[in-house]
JSON list of N, CA and C in Angstrom, two decimals:
[
{"chain": "A", "resi": 165, "resn": "MET", "atom": "N", "xyz": [-2.92, -116.71, -17.08]},
{"chain": "A", "resi": 165, "resn": "MET", "atom": "CA", "xyz": [-3.03, -116.83, -16.07]},
{"chain": "A", "resi": 165, "resn": "MET", "atom": "C", "xyz": [-4.18, -115.24, -15.35]},
{"chain": "A", "resi": 166, "resn": "VAL", "atom": "N", "xyz": [-5.39, -116.10, -15.02]},
{"chain": "A", "resi": 166, "resn": "VAL", "atom": "CA", "xyz": [-6.06, -114.75, -15.08]},
{"chain": "A", "resi": 166, "resn": "VAL", "atom": "C", "xyz": [-5.93, -115.63, -13.30]},
{"chain": "A", "resi": 167, "resn": "ILE", "atom": "N", "xyz": [-5.79, -114.47, -12.02]},
{"chain": "A", "resi": 167, "resn": "ILE", "atom": "CA", "xyz": [-6.02, -114.84, -10.54]},
{"chain": "A", "resi": 167, "resn": "ILE", "atom": "C", "xyz": [-7.21, -113.91, -10.40]},
{"chain": "A", "resi": 168, "resn": "VAL", "atom": "N", "xyz": [-8.28, -113.97, -9.98]},
{"chain": "A", "resi": 168, "resn": "VAL", "atom": "CA", "xyz": [-9.62, -113.28, -9.48]},
{"chain": "A", "resi": 168, "resn": "VAL", "atom": "C", "xyz": [-9.63, -112.78, -8.18]},
{"chain": "A", "resi": 169, "resn": "ASN", "atom": "N", "xyz": [-9.67, -112.64, -7.62]},
{"chain": "A", "resi": 169, "resn": "ASN", "atom": "CA", "xyz": [-8.90, -112.27, -6.11]},
{"chain": "A", "resi": 169, "resn": "ASN", "atom": "C", "xyz": [-10.41, -111.59, -4.79]},
{"chain": "A", "resi": 170, "resn": "LYS", "atom": "N", "xyz": [-10.99, -112.80, -4.33]},
{"chain": "A", "resi": 170, "resn": "LYS", "atom": "CA", "xyz": [-12.15, -112.22, -3.95]},
{"chain": "A", "resi": 170, "resn": "LYS", "atom": "C", "xyz": [-11.88, -111.78, -1.97]},
{"chain": "A", "resi": 171, "resn": "SER", "atom": "N", "xyz": [-12.44, -112.42, -2.10]},
{"chain": "A", "resi": 171, "resn": "SER", "atom": "CA", "xyz": [-11.91, -112.64, -0.11]},
{"chain": "A", "resi": 171, "resn": "SER", "atom": "C", "xyz": [-10.98, -113.71, -0.02]},
{"chain": "A", "resi": 172, "resn": "LEU", "atom": "N", "xyz": [-10.01, -112.91, 0.88]},
{"chain": "A", "resi": 172, "resn": "LEU", "atom": "CA", "xyz": [-8.44, -113.91, 0.69]},
{"chain": "A", "resi": 172, "resn": "LEU", "atom": "C", "xyz": [-8.96, -114.24, 2.50]},
{"chain": "A", "resi": 173, "resn": "SER", "atom": "N", "xyz": [-8.29, -115.15, 3.48]},
{"chain": "A", "resi": 173, "resn": "SER", "atom": "CA", "xyz": [-8.74, -115.97, 4.64]},
{"chain": "A", "resi": 173, "resn": "SER", "atom": "C", "xyz": [-6.48, -116.45, 4.80]},
{"chain": "A", "resi": 174, "resn": "LYS", "atom": "N", "xyz": [-6.62, -115.99, 5.84]},
{"chain": "A", "resi": 174, "resn": "LYS", "atom": "CA", "xyz": [-4.74, -116.53, 6.64]},
{"chain": "A", "resi": 174, "resn": "LYS", "atom": "C", "xyz": [-5.57, -117.42, 7.53]},
{"chain": "A", "resi": 175, "resn": "ILE", "atom": "N", "xyz": [-3.82, -118.22, 6.59]},
{"chain": "A", "resi": 175, "resn": "ILE", "atom": "CA", "xyz": [-3.34, -119.91, 7.60]},
{"chain": "A", "resi": 175, "resn": "ILE", "atom": "C", "xyz": [-1.86, -119.67, 7.43]},
{"chain": "A", "resi": 176, "resn": "ALA", "atom": "N", "xyz": [-1.94, -120.62, 9.00]},
{"chain": "A", "resi": 176, "resn": "ALA", "atom": "CA", "xyz": [-0.06, -121.34, 8.40]},
{"chain": "A", "resi": 176, "resn": "ALA", "atom": "C", "xyz": [0.29, -121.37, 7.52]},
{"chain": "A", "resi": 177, "resn": "PHE", "atom": "N", "xyz": [1.79, -120.69, 6.38]},
{"chain": "A", "resi": 177, "resn": "PHE", "atom": "CA", "xyz": [2.13, -121.28, 5.52]},
{"chain": "A", "resi": 177, "resn": "PHE", "atom": "C", "xyz": [2.06, -123.52, 6.41]},
{"chain": "A", "resi": 178, "resn": "VAL", "atom": "N", "xyz": [2.15, -123.61, 6.95]},
{"chain": "A", "resi": 178, "resn": "VAL", "atom": "CA", "xyz": [2.42, -125.00, 7.01]},
{"chain": "A", "resi": 178, "resn": "VAL", "atom": "C", "xyz": [1.23, -126.01, 7.14]},
{"chain": "A", "resi": 179, "resn": "GLU", "atom": "N", "xyz": [0.21, -125.27, 6.23]},
{"chain": "A", "resi": 179, "resn": "GLU", "atom": "CA", "xyz": [-1.07, -125.79, 6.81]},
{"chain": "A", "resi": 179, "resn": "GLU", "atom": "C", "xyz": [-1.38, -126.14, 5.01]},
{"chain": "A", "resi": 180, "resn": "LEU", "atom": "N", "xyz": [-0.97, -125.45, 4.31]},
{"chain": "A", "resi": 180, "resn": "LEU", "atom": "CA", "xyz": [-1.18, -125.60, 3.22]},
{"chain": "A", "resi": 180, "resn": "LEU", "atom": "C", "xyz": [-0.43, -126.63, 2.61]},
{"chain": "A", "resi": 181, "resn": "ALA", "atom": "N", "xyz": [-1.42, -127.13, 1.50]},
{"chain": "A", "resi": 181, "resn": "ALA", "atom": "CA", "xyz": [-0.98, -128.49, 0.74]},
{"chain": "A", "resi": 181, "resn": "ALA", "atom": "C", "xyz": [-0.38, -127.99, -0.48]},
{"chain": "A", "resi": 182, "resn": "CYS", "atom": "N", "xyz": [0.88, -129.07, -0.59]},
{"chain": "A", "resi": 182, "resn": "CYS", "atom": "CA", "xyz": [1.51, -129.36, -1.67]},
{"chain": "A", "resi": 182, "resn": "CYS", "atom": "C", "xyz": [1.01, -129.07, -3.12]},
{"chain": "A", "resi": 183, "resn": "GLY", "atom": "N", "xyz": [0.65, -127.92, -4.44]},
{"chain": "A", "resi": 183, "resn": "GLY", "atom": "CA", "xyz": [0.29, -126.71, -4.94]},
{"chain": "A", "resi": 183, "resn": "GLY", "atom": "C", "xyz": [-1.00, -126.36, -4.39]},
{"chain": "A", "resi": 184, "resn": "ASP", "atom": "N", "xyz": [-0.94, -125.35, -2.74]},
{"chain": "A", "resi": 184, "resn": "ASP", "atom": "CA", "xyz": [-2.30, -124.52, -2.75]},
{"chain": "A", "resi": 184, "resn": "ASP", "atom": "C", "xyz": [-1.38, -123.00, -3.10]},
{"chain": "A", "resi": 185, "resn": "VAL", "atom": "N", "xyz": [-2.30, -121.83, -3.68]},
{"chain": "A", "resi": 185, "resn": "VAL", "atom": "CA", "xyz": [-1.96, -121.41, -3.66]},
{"chain": "A", "resi": 185, "resn": "VAL", "atom": "C", "xyz": [-2.07, -119.90, -3.08]},
{"chain": "A", "resi": 186, "resn": "PHE", "atom": "N", "xyz": [-1.28, -118.96, -3.33]},
{"chain": "A", "resi": 186, "resn": "PHE", "atom": "CA", "xyz": [-1.09, -117.88, -1.94]},
{"chain": "A", "resi": 186, "resn": "PHE", "atom": "C", "xyz": [-0.97, -116.40, -2.32]},
{"chain": "A", "resi": 187, "resn": "LYS", "atom": "N", "xyz": [-1.00, -115.88, -1.11]},
{"chain": "A", "resi": 187, "resn": "LYS", "atom": "CA", "xyz": [-0.41, -114.04, -1.38]},
{"chain": "A", "resi": 187, "resn": "LYS", "atom": "C", "xyz": [0.62, -114.25, -0.69]},
{"chain": "A", "resi": 188, "resn": "ASP", "atom": "N", "xyz": [2.34, -114.42, 0.14]},
{"chain": "A", "resi": 188, "resn": "ASP", "atom": "CA", "xyz": [2.74, -114.00, 1.25]},
{"chain": "A", "resi": 188, "resn": "ASP", "atom": "C", "xyz": [3.38, -113.01, 1.92]},
{"chain": "A", "resi": 189, "resn": "LYS", "atom": "N", "xyz": [3.65, -112.08, 2.42]},
{"chain": "A", "resi": 189, "resn": "LYS", "atom": "CA", "xyz": [3.81, -111.12, 3.63]},
{"chain": "A", "resi": 189, "resn": "LYS", "atom": "C", "xyz": [4.39, -110.13, 2.84]},
{"chain": "A", "resi": 190, "resn": "TYR", "atom": "N", "xyz": [4.36, -110.14, 1.36]},
{"chain": "A", "resi": 190, "resn": "TYR", "atom": "CA", "xyz": [4.99, -108.87, 1.00]},
{"chain": "A", "resi": 190, "resn": "TYR", "atom": "C", "xyz": [4.25, -108.83, -0.90]},
{"chain": "A", "resi": 191, "resn": "GLY", "atom": "N", "xyz": [2.99, -109.40, -1.02]},
{"chain": "A", "resi": 191, "resn": "GLY", "atom": "CA", "xyz": [2.24, -109.53, -1.57]},
{"chain": "A", "resi": 191, "resn": "GLY", "atom": "C", "xyz": [2.60, -110.24, -3.03]},
{"chain": "A", "resi": 192, "resn": "ASN", "atom": "N", "xyz": [3.52, -110.86, -3.09]},
{"chain": "A", "resi": 192, "resn": "ASN", "atom": "CA", "xyz": [3.38, -112.63, -3.95]},
{"chain": "A", "resi": 192, "resn": "ASN", "atom": "C", "xyz": [2.87, -113.03, -4.42]},
{"chain": "A", "resi": 193, "resn": "ILE", "atom": "N", "xyz": [2.07, -113.03, -5.49]},
{"chain": "A", "resi": 193, "resn": "ILE", "atom": "CA", "xyz": [1.12, -114.49, -5.46]},
{"chain": "A", "resi": 193, "resn": "ILE", "atom": "C", "xyz": [2.37, -115.89, -5.64]},
{"chain": "A", "resi": 194, "resn": "CYS", "atom": "N", "xyz": [2.26, -116.48, -5.05]},
{"chain": "A", "resi": 194, "resn": "CYS", "atom": "CA", "xyz": [3.00, -118.34, -4.86]},
{"chain": "A", "resi": 194, "resn": "CYS", "atom": "C", "xyz": [1.88, -119.12, -4.90]},
{"chain": "A", "resi": 195, "resn": "LEU", "atom": "N", "xyz": [3.03, -120.37, -5.21]},
{"chain": "A", "resi": 195, "resn": "LEU", "atom": "CA", "xyz": [2.86, -121.43, -5.45]},
{"chain": "A", "resi": 195, "resn": "LEU", "atom": "C", "xyz": [3.61, -122.32, -4.12]},
{"chain": "A", "resi": 196, "resn": "LYS", "atom": "N", "xyz": [2.88, -123.60, -3.39]},
{"chain": "A", "resi": 196, "resn": "LYS", "atom": "CA", "xyz": [3.80, -124.06, -2.30]},
{"chain": "A", "resi": 196, "resn": "LYS", "atom": "C", "xyz": [4.08, -125.92, -2.76]},
{"chain": "A", "resi": 197, "resn": "THR", "atom": "N", "xyz": [5.57, -125.82, -2.99]},
{"chain": "A", "resi": 197, "resn": "THR", "atom": "CA", "xyz": [5.66, -127.05, -3.70]},
{"chain": "A", "resi": 197, "resn": "THR", "atom": "C", "xyz": [6.39, -128.19, -2.00]},
{"chain": "A", "resi": 198, "resn": "GLU", "atom": "N", "xyz": [6.85, -129.15, -2.89]},
{"chain": "A", "resi": 198, "resn": "GLU", "atom": "CA", "xyz": [7.68, -129.68, -1.55]},
{"chain": "A", "resi": 198, "resn": "GLU", "atom": "C", "xyz": [8.73, -129.07, -1.09]},
{"chain": "A", "resi": 199, "resn": "THR", "atom": "N", "xyz": [9.01, -129.08, -0.23]},
{"chain": "A", "resi": 199, "resn": "THR", "atom": "CA", "xyz": [10.86, -128.32, 0.57]},
{"chain": "A", "resi": 199, "resn": "THR", "atom": "C", "xyz": [11.21, -129.63, -0.31]},
{"chain": "A", "resi": 200, "resn": "THR", "atom": "N", "xyz": [12.95, -128.77, -1.12]},
{"chain": "A", "resi": 200, "resn": "THR", "atom": "CA", "xyz": [13.76, -129.79, -1.25]},
{"chain": "A", "resi": 200, "resn": "THR", "atom": "C", "xyz": [14.60, -129.50, -0.89]},
{"chain": "A", "resi": 201, "resn": "ASP", "atom": "N", "xyz": [16.36, -130.00, -0.91]},
{"chain": "A", "resi": 201, "resn": "ASP", "atom": "CA", "xyz": [17.14, -130.14, -0.19]},
{"chain": "A", "resi": 201, "resn": "ASP", "atom": "C", "xyz": [18.02, -128.76, -0.19]},
{"chain": "A", "resi": 202, "resn": "CYS", "atom": "N", "xyz": [17.52, -127.58, -0.92]},
{"chain": "A", "resi": 202, "resn": "CYS", "atom": "CA", "xyz": [18.23, -126.29, -1.10]},
{"chain": "A", "resi": 202, "resn": "CYS", "atom": "C", "xyz": [17.37, -125.70, 0.35]},
{"chain": "A", "resi": 203, "resn": "GLY", "atom": "N", "xyz": [15.56, -125.89, 0.81]},
{"chain": "A", "resi": 203, "resn": "GLY", "atom": "CA", "xyz": [15.25, -125.17, 1.75]},
{"chain": "A", "resi": 203, "resn": "GLY", "atom": "C", "xyz": [13.92, -124.30, 1.23]},
{"chain": "A", "resi": 204, "resn": "VAL", "atom": "N", "xyz": [14.32, -124.47, -0.57]},
{"chain": "A", "resi": 204, "resn": "VAL", "atom": "CA", "xyz": [12.35, -124.03, -1.59]},
{"chain": "A", "resi": 204, "resn": "VAL", "atom": "C", "xyz": [11.35, -124.49, -1.13]},
{"chain": "A", "resi": 205, "resn": "ASN", "atom": "N", "xyz": [10.88, -123.96, -0.59]},
{"chain": "A", "resi": 205, "resn": "ASN", "atom": "CA", "xyz": [9.41, -124.73, -0.76]},
{"chain": "A", "resi": 205, "resn": "ASN", "atom": "C", "xyz": [8.56, -123.34, -1.05]},
{"chain": "A", "resi": 206, "resn": "THR", "atom": "N", "xyz": [8.37, -122.48, -2.34]},
{"chain": "A", "resi": 206, "resn": "THR", "atom": "CA", "xyz": [7.65, -121.98, -2.50]},
{"chain": "A", "resi": 206, "resn": "THR", "atom": "C", "xyz": [7.96, -121.62, -4.04]},
{"chain": "A", "resi": 207, "resn": "VAL", "atom": "N", "xyz": [7.20, -121.03, -5.09]},
{"chain": "A", "resi": 207, "resn": "VAL", "atom": "CA", "xyz": [7.40, -120.71, -6.32]},
{"chain": "A", "resi": 207, "resn": "VAL", "atom": "C", "xyz": [6.94, -119.40, -6.52]},
{"chain": "A", "resi": 208, "resn": "ARG", "atom": "N", "xyz": [7.78, -118.25, -6.91]},
{"chain": "A", "resi": 208, "resn": "ARG", "atom": "CA", "xyz": [6.72, -117.59, -7.00]},
{"chain": "A", "resi": 208, "resn": "ARG", "atom": "C", "xyz": [6.13, -117.79, -8.70]},
{"chain": "A", "resi": 209, "resn": "LEU", "atom": "N", "xyz": [4.47, -117.53, -8.70]},
{"chain": "A", "resi": 209, "resn": "LEU", "atom": "CA", "xyz": [3.77, -116.99, -9.88]},
{"chain": "A", "resi": 209, "resn": "LEU", "atom": "C", "xyz": [4.33, -115.90, -11.14]},
{"chain": "A", "resi": 210, "resn": "SER", "atom": "N", "xyz": [4.46, -114.81, -10.37]},
{"chain": "A", "resi": 210, "resn": "SER", "atom": "CA", "xyz": [4.96, -113.68, -11.48]},
{"chain": "A", "resi": 210, "resn": "SER", "atom": "C", "xyz": [6.32, -114.02, -12.50]},
{"chain": "A", "resi": 211, "resn": "ASP", "atom": "N", "xyz": [7.02, -114.84, -11.87]},
{"chain": "A", "resi": 211, "resn": "ASP", "atom": "CA", "xyz": [7.96, -114.42, -12.62]},
{"chain": "A", "resi": 211, "resn": "ASP", "atom": "C", "xyz": [8.40, -115.95, -12.50]},
{"chain": "A", "resi": 212, "resn": "GLY", "atom": "N", "xyz": [8.36, -117.23, -11.64]},
{"chain": "A", "resi": 212, "resn": "GLY", "atom": "CA", "xyz": [8.76, -118.28, -12.11]},
{"chain": "A", "resi": 212, "resn": "GLY", "atom": "C", "xyz": [9.94, -119.06, -10.90]},
{"chain": "A", "resi": 213, "resn": "SER", "atom": "N", "xyz": [9.67, -117.80, -10.23]},
{"chain": "A", "resi": 213, "resn": "SER", "atom": "CA", "xyz": [11.53, -117.55, -9.04]},
{"chain": "A", "resi": 213, "resn": "SER", "atom": "C", "xyz": [10.82, -118.34, -7.92]},
{"chain": "A", "resi": 214, "resn": "TYR", "atom": "N", "xyz": [12.32, -119.68, -7.67]},
{"chain": "A", "resi": 214, "resn": "TYR", "atom": "CA", "xyz": [11.93, -119.94, -6.51]},
{"chain": "A", "resi": 214, "resn": "TYR", "atom": "C", "xyz": [12.10, -119.38, -5.31]},
{"chain": "A", "resi": 215, "resn": "ASP", "atom": "N", "xyz": [11.79, -119.21, -3.97]},
{"chain": "A", "resi": 215, "resn": "ASP", "atom": "CA", "xyz": [11.99, -118.96, -2.90]},
{"chain": "A", "resi": 215, "resn": "ASP", "atom": "C", "xyz": [10.99, -120.24, -1.53]},
{"chain": "A", "resi": 216, "resn": "TYR", "atom": "N", "xyz": [11.38, -119.00, -0.73]},
{"chain": "A", "resi": 216, "resn": "TYR", "atom": "CA", "xyz": [11.76, -120.28, 0.71]},
{"chain": "A", "resi": 216, "resn": "TYR", "atom": "C", "xyz": [10.62, -119.21, 1.64]},
{"chain": "A", "resi": 217, "resn": "THR", "atom": "N", "xyz": [8.98, -119.55, 2.62]},
{"chain": "A", "resi": 217, "resn": "THR", "atom": "CA", "xyz": [8.43, -119.38, 3.06]},
{"chain": "A", "resi": 217, "resn": "THR", "atom": "C", "xyz": [8.62, -120.23, 4.33]},
{"chain": "A", "resi": 218, "resn": "SER", "atom": "N", "xyz": [8.46, -119.27, 5.22]},
{"chain": "A", "resi": 218, "resn": "SER", "atom": "CA", "xyz": [9.20, -120.19, 6.40]},
{"chain": "A", "resi": 218, "resn": "SER", "atom": "C", "xyz": [7.78, -120.87, 7.32]},
{"chain": "A", "resi": 219, "resn": "SER", "atom": "N", "xyz": [7.30, -122.03, 8.15]},
{"chain": "A", "resi": 219, "resn": "SER", "atom": "CA", "xyz": [6.62, -122.83, 8.40]},
{"chain": "A", "resi": 219, "resn": "SER", "atom": "C", "xyz": [5.22, -121.99, 8.80]},
{"chain": "A", "resi": 220, "resn": "GLU", "atom": "N", "xyz": [5.71, -121.16, 9.91]},
{"chain": "A", "resi": 220, "resn": "GLU", "atom": "CA", "xyz": [4.94, -120.63, 10.59]},
{"chain": "A", "resi": 220, "resn": "GLU", "atom": "C", "xyz": [4.17, -118.98, 10.27]},
{"chain": "A", "resi": 221, "resn": "GLU", "atom": "N", "xyz": [5.00, -118.77, 9.21]},
{"chain": "A", "resi": 221, "resn": "GLU", "atom": "CA", "xyz": [4.04, -117.24, 8.65]},
{"chain": "A", "resi": 221, "resn": "GLU", "atom": "C", "xyz": [3.07, -117.64, 8.04]},
{"chain": "A", "resi": 222, "resn": "ASP", "atom": "N", "xyz": [2.20, -116.93, 7.93]},
{"chain": "A", "resi": 222, "resn": "ASP", "atom": "CA", "xyz": [1.15, -115.97, 8.12]},
{"chain": "A", "resi": 222, "resn": "ASP", "atom": "C", "xyz": [0.51, -115.95, 6.95]},
{"chain": "A", "resi": 223, "resn": "VAL", "atom": "N", "xyz": [-0.62, -116.56, 5.81]},
{"chain": "A", "resi": 223, "resn": "VAL", "atom": "CA", "xyz": [-0.03, -116.44, 4.01]},
{"chain": "A", "resi": 223, "resn": "VAL", "atom": "C", "xyz": [-1.77, -116.20, 3.98]},
{"chain": "A", "resi": 224, "resn": "ASP", "atom": "N", "xyz": [-2.84, -115.68, 2.88]},
{"chain": "A", "resi": 224, "resn": "ASP", "atom": "CA", "xyz": [-3.68, -115.60, 2.72]},
{"chain": "A", "resi": 224, "resn": "ASP", "atom": "C", "xyz": [-3.64, -116.91, 1.35]},
{"chain": "A", "resi": 225, "resn": "ILE", "atom": "N", "xyz": [-4.55, -117.42, 1.37]},
{"chain": "A", "resi": 225, "resn": "ILE", "atom": "CA", "xyz": [-5.07, -118.30, 0.32]},
{"chain": "A", "resi": 225, "resn": "ILE", "atom": "C", "xyz": [-5.88, -117.87, -0.97]},
{"chain": "A", "resi": 226, "resn": "VAL", "atom": "N", "xyz": [-5.20, -117.98, -1.48]},
{"chain": "A", "resi": 226, "resn": "VAL", "atom": "CA", "xyz": [-5.64, -117.36, -3.21]},
{"chain": "A", "resi": 226, "resn": "VAL", "atom": "C", "xyz": [-6.62, -118.32, -3.94]},
{"chain": "A", "resi": 227, "resn": "LYS", "atom": "N", "xyz": [-7.38, -119.03, -4.30]},
{"chain": "A", "resi": 227, "resn": "LYS", "atom": "CA", "xyz": [-8.46, -119.63, -4.74]},
{"chain": "A", "resi": 227, "resn": "LYS", "atom": "C", "xyz": [-8.24, -118.72, -6.19]},
{"chain": "A", "resi": 228, "resn": "CYS", "atom": "N", "xyz": [-7.83, -119.32, -7.47]},
{"chain": "A", "resi": 228, "resn": "CYS", "atom": "CA", "xyz": [-7.15, -118.63, -8.98]},
{"chain": "A", "resi": 228, "resn": "CYS", "atom": "C", "xyz": [-7.79, -119.89, -9.74]},
{"chain": "A", "resi": 229, "resn": "GLN", "atom": "N", "xyz": [-7.55, -120.21, -11.42]},
{"chain": "A", "resi": 229, "resn": "GLN", "atom": "CA", "xyz": [-7.92, -120.85, -12.02]},
{"chain": "A", "resi": 229, "resn": "GLN", "atom": "C", "xyz": [-6.78, -120.30, -12.94]},
{"chain": "A", "resi": 230, "resn": "LEU", "atom": "N", "xyz": [-6.11, -121.74, -13.27]},
{"chain": "A", "resi": 230, "resn": "LEU", "atom": "CA", "xyz": [-5.51, -121.91, -14.86]},
{"chain": "A", "resi": 230, "resn": "LEU", "atom": "C", "xyz": [-6.16, -121.70, -16.42]},
{"chain": "A", "resi": 231, "resn": "VAL", "atom": "N", "xyz": [-6.24, -120.77, -17.23]},
{"chain": "A", "resi": 231, "resn": "VAL", "atom": "CA", "xyz": [-6.96, -120.77, -18.09]},
{"chain": "A", "resi": 231, "resn": "VAL", "atom": "C", "xyz": [-5.45, -120.72, -18.82]},
{"chain": "A", "resi": 232, "resn": "ILE", "atom": "N", "xyz": [-5.71, -121.60, -20.21]},
{"chain": "A", "resi": 232, "resn": "ILE", "atom": "CA", "xyz": [-5.17, -122.43, -20.88]},
{"chain": "A", "resi": 232, "resn": "ILE", "atom": "C", "xyz": [-5.79, -122.16, -22.64]},
{"chain": "A", "resi": 233, "resn": "GLU", "atom": "N", "xyz": [-5.10, -121.45, -23.00]},
{"chain": "A", "resi": 233, "resn": "GLU", "atom": "CA", "xyz": [-5.83, -121.19, -24.76]},
{"chain": "A", "resi": 233, "resn": "GLU", "atom": "C", "xyz": [-5.22, -121.51, -25.57]}
]
């Protein structure tokens, strides 16, 4: 995956749609998912691990592209 970082804009996590990519408060590039029974709602793209992001947390929207070669 190639991530091109141009200008980022802040938005509340709750306003993101499933599949949107964002940068969390720790600098991780993540993908929003549907919330599971375990409370997981985020996948870190660096290693594929699951995480939880609070709906009130401000995140940076990341526009990226997936390149399959």
